[in-house]
Amino acid sequence: MSYRVLLQTIESMLRSEGCKTKAESNNVLLFKCIHEDVEYSFALEIDSISGYMRISLLTDYAYEGDYKNISAKNFELYGIKVAIDPEGYLAFIAEIPLICLTKGGIDIILNLINLLEKTIKLI
């Protein structure tokens, strides 16, 4: 399966879950989902070189603290990376090997989305 076809399959699945989607390129998909009356913005990227898929939960929380706290969170949260985007907002990132999609199915993406949504509530 080509990465474009994979992205189209993921896009269809997200739309069936009620998310708004927009394909940015052959390997990037932007989408917004509403969960418990809160709208979450995500970016999904397929990295064909490394063989990983990355889902980022983009926030509108401006980070004003010490960068050491962000580094500490990266060691506390298993499987989730905390980053600051170029504009100073927090982002939560999960990566999985693409092989997981072929073995575990597209539902893995929904599980990652739920995990990211839960993680943002811990911060």
CSV table of C-alpha atoms in Angstrom, one decimal:
chain,number,residue,atom,x,y,z
A,1,MET,CA,0.0,0.0,0.0
A,2,SER,CA,1.4,3.4,-0.9
A,3,TYR,CA,1.6,6.1,1.7
A,4,ARG,CA,-0.9,8.2,-0.1
A,5,VAL,CA,-3.4,5.4,-0.1
A,6,LEU,CA,-2.7,4.8,3.6
A,7,LEU,CA,-3.3,8.5,4.3
A,8,GLN,CA,-6.6,8.4,2.3
A,9,THR,CA,-7.7,5.4,4.3
A,10,ILE,CA,-6.9,7.2,7.6
A,11,GLU,CA,-8.7,10.3,6.4
A,12,SER,CA,-11.8,8.3,5.6
A,13,MET,CA,-11.7,6.6,9.0
A,14,LEU,CA,-11.3,10.0,10.8
A,15,ARG,CA,-14.2,11.5,8.8
A,16,SER,CA,-16.4,8.5,9.7
A,17,GLU,CA,-15.6,9.4,13.4
A,18,GLY,CA,-16.8,12.9,12.8
A,19,CYS,CA,-13.5,14.6,12.5
A,20,LYS,CA,-12.8,17.4,10.0
A,21,THR,CA,-9.8,16.6,7.8
A,22,LYS,CA,-7.5,18.4,5.3
A,23,ALA,CA,-4.6,16.6,3.5
A,24,GLU,CA,-1.6,19.0,3.3
A,25,SER,CA,0.6,16.8,1.1
A,26,ASN,CA,1.2,13.1,0.3
A,27,ASN,CA,2.4,12.5,3.8
A,28,VAL,CA,0.7,15.1,6.1
A,29,LEU,CA,-2.9,15.1,7.2
A,30,LEU,CA,-4.4,17.8,9.5
A,31,PHE,CA,-7.6,17.1,11.4
A,32,LYS,CA,-9.8,18.3,14.2
A,33,CYS,CA,-11.9,16.2,16.4
A,34,ILE,CA,-14.5,17.1,19.1
A,35,HIS,CA,-14.4,15.0,22.3
A,36,GLU,CA,-16.4,15.9,25.4
A,37,ASP,CA,-17.3,19.3,23.8
A,38,VAL,CA,-13.6,20.2,23.3
A,39,GLU,CA,-12.1,20.6,19.9
A,40,TYR,CA,-8.7,19.1,19.4
A,41,SER,CA,-6.3,19.8,16.5
A,42,PHE,CA,-4.0,17.2,15.2
A,43,ALA,CA,-1.3,16.7,12.6
A,44,LEU,CA,-0.5,13.3,11.3
A,45,GLU,CA,2.7,12.7,9.4
A,46,ILE,CA,4.0,9.6,7.7
A,47,ASP,CA,7.8,9.6,7.5
A,48,SER,CA,8.7,7.2,4.7
A,49,ILE,CA,12.4,7.4,5.5
A,50,SER,CA,12.2,6.3,9.1
A,51,GLY,CA,9.1,4.1,8.6
A,52,TYR,CA,7.2,5.9,11.4
A,53,MET,CA,3.9,7.7,11.7
A,54,ARG,CA,3.7,10.7,14.0
A,55,ILE,CA,0.5,12.2,15.5
A,56,SER,CA,0.8,15.6,17.1
A,57,LEU,CA,-1.8,17.1,19.3
A,58,LEU,CA,-1.5,20.9,18.8
A,59,THR,CA,-2.6,23.2,21.6
A,60,ASP,CA,-3.2,26.8,22.2
A,61,TYR,CA,-1.4,26.7,25.5
A,62,ALA,CA,1.5,29.1,25.5
A,63,TYR,CA,4.4,27.8,27.5
A,64,GLU,CA,6.0,30.3,29.8
A,65,GLY,CA,7.9,28.1,32.2
A,66,ASP,CA,11.4,26.7,32.4
A,67,TYR,CA,12.4,24.4,29.5
A,68,LYS,CA,13.8,21.9,32.0
A,69,ASN,CA,10.2,21.1,33.0
A,70,ILE,CA,9.4,20.1,29.4
A,71,SER,CA,12.4,17.8,29.4
A,72,ALA,CA,11.3,16.3,32.6
A,73,LYS,CA,7.8,15.6,31.2
A,74,ASN,CA,9.4,13.7,28.3
A,75,PHE,CA,10.9,11.2,30.8
A,76,GLU,CA,7.6,11.0,32.9
A,77,LEU,CA,5.2,10.3,30.0
A,78,TYR,CA,5.8,6.9,28.4
A,79,GLY,CA,5.3,7.0,24.6
A,80,ILE,CA,4.4,10.7,24.5
A,81,LYS,CA,6.8,13.5,23.7
A,82,VAL,CA,6.1,17.1,24.9
A,83,ALA,CA,7.4,19.8,22.6
A,84,ILE,CA,7.1,23.5,22.1
A,85,ASP,CA,6.3,24.6,18.6
A,86,PRO,CA,8.0,27.6,16.9
A,87,GLU,CA,5.3,30.0,18.2
A,88,GLY,CA,5.7,28.9,21.8
A,89,TYR,CA,2.7,26.6,22.2
A,90,LEU,CA,2.8,23.1,23.7
A,91,ALA,CA,2.5,20.1,21.4
A,92,PHE,CA,2.1,16.4,22.4
A,93,ILE,CA,3.5,13.9,20.0
A,94,ALA,CA,3.2,10.1,19.7
A,95,GLU,CA,5.1,8.0,17.2
A,96,ILE,CA,4.6,4.4,16.1
A,97,PRO,CA,6.3,2.3,13.4
A,98,LEU,CA,4.2,2.0,10.3
A,99,ILE,CA,4.3,-1.8,10.6
A,100,CYS,CA,2.0,-1.4,13.6
A,101,LEU,CA,-0.7,-0.2,11.3
A,102,THR,CA,-0.5,-3.3,9.1
A,103,LYS,CA,-0.5,-5.6,12.1
A,104,GLY,CA,-2.8,-3.8,14.5
A,105,GLY,CA,-5.1,-1.9,12.1
A,106,ILE,CA,-6.2,1.7,11.7
A,107,ASP,CA,-7.8,1.6,15.2
A,108,ILE,CA,-4.4,2.1,16.6
A,109,ILE,CA,-4.7,5.7,15.4
A,110,LEU,CA,-7.9,6.2,17.4
A,111,ASN,CA,-6.2,4.8,20.5
A,112,LEU,CA,-3.3,7.2,20.1
A,113,ILE,CA,-5.7,10.1,19.7
A,114,ASN,CA,-7.4,9.1,22.9
A,115,LEU,CA,-4.1,8.8,24.7
A,116,LEU,CA,-3.0,12.3,23.6
A,117,GLU,CA,-6.3,13.8,24.7
A,118,LYS,CA,-5.9,12.2,28.1
A,119,THR,CA,-2.3,13.3,28.4
A,120,ILE,CA,-3.2,17.0,27.8
A,121,LYS,CA,-5.4,16.8,30.9
A,122,LEU,CA,-2.4,15.7,33.0
A,123,ILE,CA,-0.3,18.7,32.2
